PDB file of C-alpha atoms in Angstrom:
ATOM      1  CA  THR A 579      33.392 -15.589 -22.754  1.00 63.00           C
ATOM      2  CA  ILE A 580      36.142 -18.167 -23.024  1.00 66.00           C
ATOM      3  CA  SER A 581      38.562 -15.614 -24.508  1.00 71.00           C
ATOM      4  CA  GLU A 582      37.965 -13.279 -21.557  1.00 67.00           C
ATOM      5  CA  ILE A 583      38.628 -16.156 -19.136  1.00 66.00           C
ATOM      6  CA  TYR A 584      41.926 -16.920 -20.897  1.00 63.00           C
ATOM      7  CA  GLU A 585      42.864 -13.242 -20.765  1.00 73.00           C
ATOM      8  CA  CYS A 586      42.227 -13.188 -16.998  1.00 67.00           C
ATOM      9  CA  ILE A 587      44.305 -16.333 -16.504  1.00 64.00           C
ATOM     10  CA  ASP A 588      47.125 -14.903 -18.605  1.00 67.00           C
ATOM     11  CA  GLU A 589      47.054 -11.654 -16.648  1.00 70.00           C
ATOM     12  CA  ALA A 590      47.130 -13.566 -13.349  1.00 63.00           C
ATOM     13  CA  VAL A 591      50.102 -15.638 -14.505  1.00 61.00           C
ATOM     14  CA  GLN A 592      51.982 -12.537 -15.670  1.00 64.00           C
ATOM     15  CA  THR A 593      51.337 -10.866 -12.314  1.00 61.00           C
ATOM     16  CA  MET A 594      52.546 -13.968 -10.475  1.00 54.00           C
ATOM     17  CA  MET A 595      55.693 -14.185 -12.608  1.00 55.00           C
ATOM     18  CA  SER A 596      56.544 -10.555 -11.867  1.00 59.00           C
ATOM     19  CA  VAL A 597      56.764 -11.236  -8.130  1.00 53.00           C
ATOM     20  CA  VAL A 598      58.571 -14.584  -8.420  1.00 55.00           C
ATOM     21  CA  SER A 599      62.340 -14.644  -8.034  1.00 55.00           C
ATOM     22  CA  LYS A 600      64.162 -15.129 -11.329  1.00 61.00           C
ATOM     23  CA  ASN A 601      66.227 -17.862  -9.679  1.00 65.00           C
ATOM     24  CA  ASN A 602      63.198 -20.032  -8.804  1.00 64.00           C
ATOM     25  CA  LEU A 603      61.068 -22.150 -11.104  1.00 61.00           C
ATOM     26  CA  LEU A 604      57.371 -21.366 -10.903  1.00 61.00           C
ATOM     27  CA  CYS A 605      56.506 -24.953  -9.960  1.00 61.00           C
ATOM     28  CA  TYR A 606      58.597 -24.547  -6.787  1.00 64.00           C
ATOM     29  CA  VAL A 607      56.747 -21.505  -5.475  1.00 65.00           C
ATOM     30  CA  VAL A 608      53.238 -22.721  -6.289  1.00 66.00           C
ATOM     31  CA  ASP A 609      51.332 -25.215  -4.111  1.00 71.00           C
ATOM     32  CA  THR A 610      51.542 -27.960  -6.731  1.00 71.00           C
ATOM     33  CA  SER A 611      49.289 -30.303  -4.765  1.00 76.00           C
ATOM     34  CA  LYS A 612      46.351 -28.314  -6.119  1.00 76.00           C
ATOM     35  CA  PHE A 613      47.482 -28.548  -9.745  1.00 75.00           C
ATOM     36  CA  GLU A 614      47.880 -32.063 -11.090  1.00 79.00           C
ATOM     37  CA  HIS A 615      49.849 -31.231 -14.236  1.00 78.00           C
ATOM     38  CA  VAL A 616      52.122 -28.710 -12.523  1.00 75.00           C
ATOM     39  CA  ASN A 617      52.850 -31.262  -9.819  1.00 80.00           C
ATOM     40  CA  GLU A 618      53.670 -33.855 -12.467  1.00 83.00           C
ATOM     41  CA  MET A 619      56.024 -31.393 -14.131  1.00 80.00           C
ATOM     42  CA  LYS A 620      57.687 -30.684 -10.790  1.00 80.00           C
ATOM     43  CA  GLN A 621      58.268 -34.391 -10.134  1.00 84.00           C
ATOM     44  CA  ILE A 622      59.897 -34.791 -13.544  1.00 83.00           C
ATOM     45  CA  LEU A 623      62.225 -31.837 -12.917  1.00 82.00           C
ATOM     46  CA  VAL A 624      63.108 -33.024  -9.413  1.00 84.00           C
ATOM     47  CA  GLY A 625      63.767 -36.556 -10.651  1.00 87.00           C
ATOM     48  CA  PHE A 626      66.010 -35.228 -13.403  1.00 88.00           C
ATOM     49  CA  ALA A 627      67.933 -32.941 -11.030  1.00 88.00           C
ATOM     50  CA  GLU A 628      68.524 -35.751  -8.543  1.00 91.00           C
ATOM     51  CA  LYS A 629      70.348 -37.732 -11.228  1.00 94.00           C
ATOM     52  CA  ILE A 630      72.945 -34.980 -11.772  1.00 94.00           C
ATOM     53  CA  ASP A 631      76.327 -34.895 -10.022  1.00 95.00           C
ATOM     54  CA  VAL A 632      78.477 -31.774 -10.460  1.00 95.00           C
ATOM     55  CA  ILE A 633      82.159 -31.920  -9.481  1.00 95.00           C
ATOM     56  CA  ASN A 634      85.265 -29.791  -9.928  1.00 94.00           C
ATOM     57  CA  MET A 635      88.493 -31.747 -10.449  1.00 93.00           C
ATOM     58  CA  ASN A 636      90.426 -29.020  -8.620  1.00 91.00           C
ATOM     59  CA  ASN A 637      88.332 -29.509  -5.494  1.00 90.00           C
ATOM     60  CA  ILE A 638      86.802 -32.967  -5.749  1.00 90.00           C
ATOM     61  CA  PRO A 639      85.756 -34.491  -2.397  1.00 88.00           C
ATOM     62  CA  MET A 640      87.011 -37.951  -1.439  1.00 91.00           C
ATOM     63  CA  GLN A 641      84.016 -38.526   0.834  1.00 91.00           C
ATOM     64  CA  HIS A 642      81.811 -39.912  -1.939  1.00 91.00           C
ATOM     65  CA  THR A 643      84.336 -42.665  -2.687  1.00 93.00           C
ATOM     66  CA  ILE A 644      84.766 -43.318   1.040  1.00 91.00           C
ATOM     67  CA  GLU A 645      81.022 -43.836   1.483  1.00 89.00           C
ATOM     68  CA  LEU A 646      80.981 -46.383  -1.338  1.00 88.00           C
ATOM     69  CA  MET A 647      84.082 -48.097   0.061  1.00 88.00           C
ATOM     70  CA  LYS A 648      82.364 -48.519   3.430  1.00 84.00           C
ATOM     71  CA  ASN A 649      79.627 -50.636   1.889  1.00 77.00           C
ATOM     72  CA  LYS A 650      80.775 -54.123   0.964  1.00 71.00           C
ATOM     73  CA  ASN A 651      78.894 -54.489  -2.297  1.00 74.00           C
ATOM     74  CA  GLN A 652      79.359 -54.823  -6.021  1.00 77.00           C
ATOM     75  CA  LEU A 653      79.947 -51.102  -6.569  1.00 88.00           C
ATOM     76  CA  GLN A 654      82.770 -51.072  -4.037  1.00 89.00           C
ATOM     77  CA  GLN A 655      84.719 -53.706  -5.964  1.00 90.00           C
ATOM     78  CA  LYS A 656      84.163 -51.877  -9.240  1.00 92.00           C
ATOM     79  CA  VAL A 657      85.482 -48.653  -7.717  1.00 93.00           C
ATOM     80  CA  VAL A 658      88.612 -50.489  -6.533  1.00 92.00           C
ATOM     81  CA  GLU A 659      89.132 -52.066  -9.962  1.00 93.00           C
ATOM     82  CA  PHE A 660      88.737 -48.664 -11.611  1.00 94.00           C
ATOM     83  CA  ILE A 661      91.432 -47.150  -9.371  1.00 92.00           C
ATOM     84  CA  LYS A 662      93.802 -50.113  -9.793  1.00 91.00           C
ATOM     85  CA  ASN A 663      93.396 -50.086 -13.572  1.00 91.00           C
ATOM     86  CA  ALA A 664      94.114 -46.351 -13.672  1.00 89.00           C
ATOM     87  CA  ASP A 665      97.300 -46.683 -11.590  1.00 75.00           C
ATOM     88  CA  LEU A 666      99.191 -49.722 -12.905  1.00 68.00           C
ATOM     89  CA  TYR A 667     101.663 -49.649 -10.008  1.00 85.00           C
ATOM     90  CA  MET A 668      98.967 -50.063  -7.358  1.00 91.00           C
ATOM     91  CA  ASP A 669      98.234 -53.576  -6.046  1.00 92.00           C
ATOM     92  CA  ASN A 670      95.166 -52.663  -4.014  1.00 92.00           C
ATOM     93  CA  PHE A 671      93.061 -49.807  -2.666  1.00 92.00           C
ATOM     94  CA  GLU A 672      90.893 -50.395   0.385  1.00 90.00           C
ATOM     95  CA  TYR A 673      89.024 -48.911   3.310  1.00 89.00           C
ATOM     96  CA  VAL A 674      90.412 -50.822   6.286  1.00 87.00           C
ATOM     97  CA  ASP A 675      89.139 -51.481   9.804  1.00 80.00           C
ATOM     98  CA  MET A 676      90.616 -49.472  12.658  1.00 72.00           C
ATOM     99  CA  ASP A 677      92.487 -52.470  14.066  1.00 68.00           C
ATOM    100  CA  LYS A 678      94.628 -52.475  10.900  1.00 66.00           C
ATOM    101  CA  ILE A 679      95.745 -48.879  11.450  1.00 64.00           C
ATOM    102  CA  GLN A 680      99.015 -48.778  13.381  1.00 56.00           C
ATOM    103  CA  LEU A 681      99.054 -45.888  15.836  1.00 47.00           C
ATOM    104  CA  LYS A 682     102.009 -44.869  17.937  1.00 43.00           C
ATOM    105  CA  THR A 683     101.355 -44.435  21.637  1.00 41.00           C
ATOM    106  CA  GLY A 684     102.023 -41.085  23.204  1.00 45.00           C
ATOM    107  CA  GLU A 685     103.525 -40.277  26.554  1.00 50.00           C
ATOM    108  CA  GLY A 686     101.905 -41.701  29.643  1.00 49.00           C
ATOM    109  CA  ASP A 687      99.423 -44.527  29.893  1.00 51.00           C
ATOM    110  CA  GLU A 688      96.870 -43.113  27.486  1.00 51.00           C
ATOM    111  CA  LYS A 689      95.734 -45.704  24.959  1.00 50.00           C
ATOM    112  CA  PRO A 690      95.896 -44.998  21.192  1.00 47.00           C
ATOM    113  CA  ASP A 691      92.190 -45.601  20.666  1.00 47.00           C
ATOM    114  CA  GLU A 692      91.406 -42.921  23.251  1.00 49.00           C
ATOM    115  CA  LYS A 693      93.256 -40.398  21.121  1.00 47.00           C
ATOM    116  CA  VAL A 694      91.412 -41.605  18.044  1.00 43.00           C
ATOM    117  CA  LEU A 695      88.105 -40.615  19.617  1.00 46.00           C
ATOM    118  CA  ASP A 696      89.211 -36.968  19.457  1.00 49.00           C
ATOM    119  CA  ILE A 697      89.787 -37.080  15.671  1.00 52.00           C
ATOM    120  CA  PRO A 698      86.843 -35.845  13.516  1.00 61.00           C
ATOM    121  CA  GLU A 699      85.051 -38.674  11.708  1.00 67.00           C
ATOM    122  CA  ASN A 700      85.760 -37.361   8.209  1.00 70.00           C
ATOM    123  CA  ILE A 701      89.497 -37.212   8.981  1.00 77.00           C
ATOM    124  CA  MET A 702      89.377 -40.714  10.446  1.00 78.00           C
ATOM    125  CA  ASP A 703      87.688 -41.956   7.279  1.00 82.00           C
ATOM    126  CA  GLN A 704      90.535 -40.612   5.167  1.00 84.00           C
ATOM    127  CA  ILE A 705      93.144 -42.223   7.422  1.00 84.00           C
ATOM    128  CA  ARG A 706      91.464 -45.579   6.843  1.00 86.00           C
ATOM    129  CA  LEU A 707      91.995 -45.354   3.062  1.00 89.00           C
ATOM    130  CA  VAL A 708      95.037 -47.531   2.316  1.00 91.00           C
ATOM    131  CA  SER A 709      96.926 -48.075  -0.952  1.00 92.00           C
ATOM    132  CA  THR A 710      99.188 -51.072  -1.519  1.00 92.00           C
ATOM    133  CA  TYR A 711     102.312 -50.875  -3.682  1.00 93.00           C
ATOM    134  CA  LYS A 712     104.431 -54.032  -4.118  1.00 89.00           C
ATOM    135  CA  GLY A 713     103.041 -55.424  -0.875  1.00 89.00           C
ATOM    136  CA  VAL A 714     103.641 -52.227   1.125  1.00 90.00           C
ATOM    137  CA  HIS A 715     100.534 -50.632   2.705  1.00 89.00           C
ATOM    138  CA  VAL A 716     100.537 -46.820   2.903  1.00 90.00           C
ATOM    139  CA  PRO A 717      97.899 -44.209   3.865  1.00 88.00           C
ATOM    140  CA  SER A 718      96.490 -43.073   0.542  1.00 91.00           C
ATOM    141  CA  MET A 719      95.901 -39.430   1.499  1.00 88.00           C
ATOM    142  CA  MET A 720      99.512 -39.033   2.661  1.00 87.00           C
ATOM    143  CA  PHE A 721     101.509 -40.954   0.066  1.00 89.00           C
ATOM    144  CA  ASP A 722      99.509 -41.065  -3.168  1.00 91.00           C
ATOM    145  CA  SER A 723     100.168 -38.447  -5.836  1.00 89.00           C
ATOM    146  CA  THR A 724      97.649 -35.696  -6.563  1.00 90.00           C
ATOM    147  CA  GLY A 725      96.657 -37.450  -9.778  1.00 90.00           C
ATOM    148  CA  THR A 726      96.076 -40.791  -8.044  1.00 91.00           C
ATOM    149  CA  LYS A 727      93.979 -39.142  -5.333  1.00 92.00           C
ATOM    150  CA  LYS A 728      91.868 -37.414  -7.969  1.00 93.00           C
ATOM    151  CA  ILE A 729      91.325 -40.704  -9.764  1.00 94.00           C
ATOM    152  CA  ALA A 730      90.280 -42.295  -6.462  1.00 93.00           C
ATOM    153  CA  ALA A 731      87.893 -39.416  -5.766  1.00 94.00           C
ATOM    154  CA  ILE A 732      86.234 -39.431  -9.191  1.00 95.00           C
ATOM    155  CA  ALA A 733      86.050 -43.239  -9.366  1.00 95.00           C
ATOM    156  CA  SER A 734      82.855 -43.469  -7.322  1.00 94.00           C
ATOM    157  CA  TYR A 735      81.103 -40.816  -9.419  1.00 96.00           C
ATOM    158  CA  VAL A 736      82.066 -42.538 -12.689  1.00 96.00           C
ATOM    159  CA  ILE A 737      81.011 -46.008 -11.529  1.00 95.00           C
ATOM    160  CA  GLU A 738      77.708 -44.773 -10.071  1.00 94.00           C
ATOM    161  CA  ALA A 739      76.906 -42.803 -13.218  1.00 96.00           C
ATOM    162  CA  LEU A 740      77.503 -45.800 -15.484  1.00 95.00           C
ATOM    163  CA  GLU A 741      75.704 -48.255 -13.196  1.00 94.00           C
ATOM    164  CA  GLN A 742      72.696 -46.074 -12.396  1.00 94.00           C
ATOM    165  CA  GLY A 743      72.352 -43.996 -15.567  1.00 95.00           C
ATOM    166  CA  ARG A 744      73.299 -40.711 -13.913  1.00 96.00           C
ATOM    167  CA  ILE A 745      74.539 -37.449 -15.461  1.00 96.00           C
ATOM    168  CA  LEU A 746      78.069 -36.485 -14.418  1.00 97.00           C
ATOM    169  CA  VAL A 747      79.186 -32.873 -14.945  1.00 96.00           C
ATOM    170  CA  VAL A 748      82.946 -32.410 -14.490  1.00 96.00           C
ATOM    171  CA  ASP A 749      84.830 -29.116 -14.581  1.00 94.00           C
ATOM    172  CA  GLU A 750      88.439 -29.395 -15.852  1.00 93.00           C
ATOM    173  CA  LEU A 751      88.463 -33.160 -16.272  1.00 94.00           C
ATOM    174  CA  ASP A 752      92.093 -33.089 -17.429  1.00 91.00           C
ATOM    175  CA  SER A 753      93.380 -31.368 -14.267  1.00 89.00           C
ATOM    176  CA  SER A 754      96.434 -33.193 -12.834  1.00 86.00           C
ATOM    177  CA  ILE A 755      95.758 -36.506 -14.580  1.00 89.00           C
ATOM    178  CA  HIS A 756      97.534 -38.063 -17.568  1.00 87.00           C
ATOM    179  CA  PHE A 757      95.996 -37.356 -20.962  1.00 87.00           C
ATOM    180  CA  LYS A 758      95.546 -41.097 -21.567  1.00 88.00           C
ATOM    181  CA  LEU A 759      93.498 -41.394 -18.377  1.00 91.00           C
ATOM    182  CA  THR A 760      91.328 -38.487 -19.500  1.00 92.00           C
ATOM    183  CA  ARG A 761      90.673 -40.221 -22.819  1.00 91.00           C
ATOM    184  CA  ALA A 762      89.986 -43.537 -21.092  1.00 92.00           C
ATOM    185  CA  ILE A 763      87.367 -41.976 -18.784  1.00 94.00           C
ATOM    186  CA  VAL A 764      85.696 -40.233 -21.713  1.00 93.00           C
ATOM    187  CA  ALA A 765      85.687 -43.498 -23.690  1.00 92.00           C
ATOM    188  CA  MET A 766      83.778 -45.235 -20.875  1.00 94.00           C
ATOM    189  CA  PHE A 767      80.858 -42.882 -21.508  1.00 95.00           C
ATOM    190  CA  ASN A 768      81.255 -42.333 -25.252  1.00 92.00           C
ATOM    191  CA  ASN A 769      80.827 -46.016 -25.901  1.00 89.00           C
ATOM    192  CA  GLU A 770      78.100 -48.184 -27.418  1.00 89.00           C
ATOM    193  CA  LEU A 771      78.052 -50.265 -24.216  1.00 92.00           C
ATOM    194  CA  ASN A 772      76.853 -47.195 -22.311  1.00 94.00           C
ATOM    195  CA  THR A 773      73.164 -46.697 -23.000  1.00 92.00           C
ATOM    196  CA  SER A 774      71.949 -44.416 -20.202  1.00 94.00           C
ATOM    197  CA  ALA A 775      74.768 -42.476 -18.472  1.00 96.00           C
ATOM    198  CA  GLN A 776      76.083 -39.127 -19.689  1.00 96.00           C
ATOM    199  CA  MET A 777      79.159 -37.036 -18.919  1.00 96.00           C
ATOM    200  CA  ILE A 778      79.451 -33.321 -19.665  1.00 95.00           C
ATOM    201  CA  PHE A 779      82.927 -31.938 -19.063  1.00 95.00           C
ATOM    202  CA  THR A 780      85.268 -29.033 -19.710  1.00 93.00           C
ATOM    203  CA  VAL A 781      88.936 -29.445 -20.639  1.00 91.00           C
ATOM    204  CA  HIS A 782      91.909 -27.457 -21.901  1.00 87.00           C
ATOM    205  CA  ASP A 783      93.429 -30.450 -23.681  1.00 84.00           C
ATOM    206  CA  ILE A 784      92.788 -29.715 -27.351  1.00 84.00           C
ATOM    207  CA  ASN A 785      93.892 -33.232 -28.319  1.00 83.00           C
ATOM    208  CA  LEU A 786      90.444 -34.392 -27.182  1.00 84.00           C
ATOM    209  CA  MET A 787      88.961 -32.532 -30.153  1.00 81.00           C
ATOM    210  CA  ASP A 788      90.019 -35.387 -32.406  1.00 75.00           C
ATOM    211  CA  CYS A 789      86.394 -35.921 -33.464  1.00 66.00           C
ATOM    212  CA  LYS A 790      87.328 -38.441 -36.151  1.00 70.00           C
ATOM    213  CA  ARG A 791      88.271 -40.921 -33.427  1.00 75.00           C
ATOM    214  CA  MET A 792      86.399 -39.888 -30.301  1.00 81.00           C
ATOM    215  CA  PHE A 793      83.531 -37.484 -30.922  1.00 87.00           C
ATOM    216  CA  ARG A 794      80.890 -36.419 -33.354  1.00 85.00           C
ATOM    217  CA  LYS A 795      80.936 -32.735 -34.289  1.00 86.00           C
ATOM    218  CA  GLU A 796      77.795 -31.952 -32.282  1.00 89.00           C
ATOM    219  CA  GLN A 797      79.440 -33.294 -29.113  1.00 91.00           C
ATOM    220  CA  ILE A 798      82.145 -30.611 -29.092  1.00 90.00           C
ATOM    221  CA  TRP A 799      81.279 -27.134 -27.815  1.00 91.00           C
ATOM    222  CA  PHE A 800      83.411 -24.008 -27.510  1.00 91.00           C
ATOM    223  CA  VAL A 801      83.305 -21.128 -25.043  1.00 90.00           C
ATOM    224  CA  HIS A 802      84.372 -17.830 -26.539  1.00 87.00           C
ATOM    225  CA  LYS A 803      84.959 -14.736 -24.410  1.00 84.00           C
ATOM    226  CA  ASP A 804      85.403 -11.154 -25.479  1.00 81.00           C
ATOM    227  CA  GLU A 805      84.739  -7.690 -24.099  1.00 80.00           C
ATOM    228  CA  GLU A 806      81.033  -7.927 -24.910  1.00 83.00           C
ATOM    229  CA  GLY A 807      80.269 -11.288 -23.328  1.00 86.00           C
ATOM    230  CA  VAL A 808      80.587 -15.069 -23.326  1.00 89.00           C
ATOM    231  CA  TYR A 809      79.355 -17.241 -26.195  1.00 89.00           C
ATOM    232  CA  VAL A 810      78.790 -21.002 -26.322  1.00 91.00           C
ATOM    233  CA  TYR A 811      78.511 -22.733 -29.684  1.00 92.00           C
ATOM    234  CA  SER A 812      78.949 -26.169 -31.229  1.00 91.00           C
ATOM    235  CA  LEU A 813      81.525 -27.424 -33.710  1.00 90.00           C
ATOM    236  CA  ALA A 814      78.514 -28.641 -35.713  1.00 88.00           C
ATOM    237  CA  ASP A 815      77.684 -24.978 -36.427  1.00 91.00           C
ATOM    238  CA  PHE A 816      80.634 -24.911 -38.829  1.00 88.00           C
ATOM    239  CA  THR A 817      79.665 -26.258 -42.236  1.00 83.00           C
ATOM    240  CA  ALA A 818      81.636 -27.779 -45.087  1.00 79.00           C
ATOM    241  CA  GLN A 819      81.364 -24.420 -46.860  1.00 75.00           C
ATOM    242  CA  GLN A 820      83.265 -22.916 -43.914  1.00 80.00           C
ATOM    243  CA  GLY A 821      86.017 -25.485 -44.333  1.00 77.00           C
ATOM    244  CA  VAL A 822      85.016 -27.919 -41.565  1.00 82.00           C
ATOM    245  CA  ARG A 823      84.311 -31.416 -42.882  1.00 79.00           C
ATOM    246  CA  ASP A 824      84.417 -34.887 -41.340  1.00 75.00           C
ATOM    247  CA  THR A 825      87.996 -35.252 -42.569  1.00 75.00           C
ATOM    248  CA  THR A 826      89.123 -31.815 -41.352  1.00 80.00           C
ATOM    249  CA  ASP A 827      91.969 -31.543 -38.849  1.00 81.00           C
ATOM    250  CA  VAL A 828      89.938 -29.771 -36.175  1.00 84.00           C
ATOM    251  CA  MET A 829      92.877 -29.231 -33.842  1.00 83.00           C
ATOM    252  CA  GLU A 830      94.838 -27.428 -36.565  1.00 84.00           C
ATOM    253  CA  LYS A 831      91.806 -25.280 -37.392  1.00 85.00           C
ATOM    254  CA  TYR A 832      91.475 -24.366 -33.725  1.00 86.00           C
ATOM    255  CA  ARG A 833      95.182 -23.529 -33.359  1.00 85.00           C
ATOM    256  CA  LYS A 834      94.922 -21.115 -36.295  1.00 84.00           C
ATOM    257  CA  GLY A 835      91.924 -19.397 -34.681  1.00 84.00           C
ATOM    258  CA  ALA A 836      89.427 -20.436 -37.375  1.00 85.00           C
ATOM    259  CA  LEU A 837      87.009 -21.804 -34.741  1.00 86.00           C
ATOM    260  CA  GLY A 838      87.288 -18.960 -32.239  1.00 84.00           C
ATOM    261  CA  ALA A 839      87.398 -19.608 -28.478  1.00 82.00           C
ATOM    262  CA  LEU A 840      91.150 -19.000 -28.564  1.00 79.00           C
ATOM    263  CA  PRO A 841      92.725 -16.903 -25.773  1.00 75.00           C
ATOM    264  CA  ASP A 842      94.811 -13.941 -26.875  1.00 71.00           C
ATOM    265  CA  PRO A 843      96.983 -13.127 -23.854  1.00 70.00           C
ATOM    266  CA  GLU A 844      99.066  -9.959 -23.894  1.00 72.00           C
ATOM    267  CA  LEU A 845     101.505 -10.969 -21.185  1.00 69.00           C
ATOM    268  CA  ILE A 846     104.368  -9.391 -23.132  1.00 70.00           C
ATOM    269  CA  ASN A 847     102.976  -6.026 -21.975  1.00 75.00           C
ATOM    270  CA  SER A 848     103.432  -7.145 -18.377  1.00 75.00           C
ATOM    271  CA  LEU A 849     107.022  -8.142 -19.112  1.00 71.00           C
ATOM    272  CA  LEU A 850     107.738  -4.802 -20.795  1.00 76.00           C
ATOM    273  CA  SER A 851     106.196  -3.015 -17.828  1.00 77.00           C
ATOM    274  CA  ILE A 852     108.355  -4.996 -15.393  1.00 78.00           C
ATOM    275  CA  LYS A 853     111.516  -4.394 -17.418  1.00 65.00           C
ATOM    276  CA  GLY A 854     110.644  -0.728 -17.718  1.00 65.00           C
ATOM    277  CA  ASN A 855     110.266  -0.411 -13.967  1.00 63.00           C
ATOM    278  CA  VAL A 856     113.589  -2.177 -13.386  1.00 56.00           C
ATOM    279  CA  LYS A 857     115.393   0.197 -15.738  1.00 57.00           C
ATOM    280  CA  GLY A 858     113.697   3.143 -14.089  1.00 57.00           C
ATOM    281  CA  ASP A 859     114.803   1.962 -10.638  1.00 59.00           C
ATOM    282  CA  ASP A 860     118.399   1.562 -11.880  1.00 57.00           C
ATOM    283  CA  ALA A 861     118.354   5.094 -13.257  1.00 53.00           C
ATOM    284  CA  ASP A 862     117.025   6.484  -9.959  1.00 59.00           C
ATOM    285  CA  ALA A 863     119.724   4.590  -8.067  1.00 55.00           C
ATOM    286  CA  LYS A 864     122.419   6.204 -10.212  1.00 54.00           C
TER     287      LYS A 864
END
């Protein structure tokens, strides 16, 4: 009967799932060429995944920006404008040809370009990034501040996401950059002019929770940790009956602990332990 056939199929699927790694989607371990709908599902998932860029602001690679800077196209100019607008003291940011890099000759008759051949390509690429301040050209990776270098590194990801409708996931967006720059980057995505790109990010800057000006309640999520586990929940979960309205000062609520996700460090115990050890050492010395 049909019910028996469905039972057999269900049993087969359950058996298959029991031997499949929990870290792999079923459509990746099945020969999808034999199953039209499963193959279609796989293509949708793959297409979605290929549109996601995940970066950590504490370890963001410059190579992505370098690759865009190598190609003389519209995106390159937009990346440069983004960097220049973020750093008002910078006149220009460019990826220059090797003949514009001044290299000092070493001892003997060896030519500079012969030494260059021994330098790894990725290092050479970074040397060719040049910033200009008041007409003075300097190697970006050597002279620019950490914040400026991070802006230069994230610039390509931001521009590509907005131009191509990609999804940008950024860990600690506010790391080493001015709070106004953080807000400006967020505003580029949280804007009616942006119709297809998305940015998901984590921050420690609670000033960004000003949902009356920047976000809707459902756009703000908290991560709460305790001894039993980690919990993720939305600001929208808090109702007017719980004292969270559209006019509520969310930052003040958070500071008072009404929204959870507030660290409770006990570093004073470490200080007392240190002081106790010091006093104990003094007593032993006497």
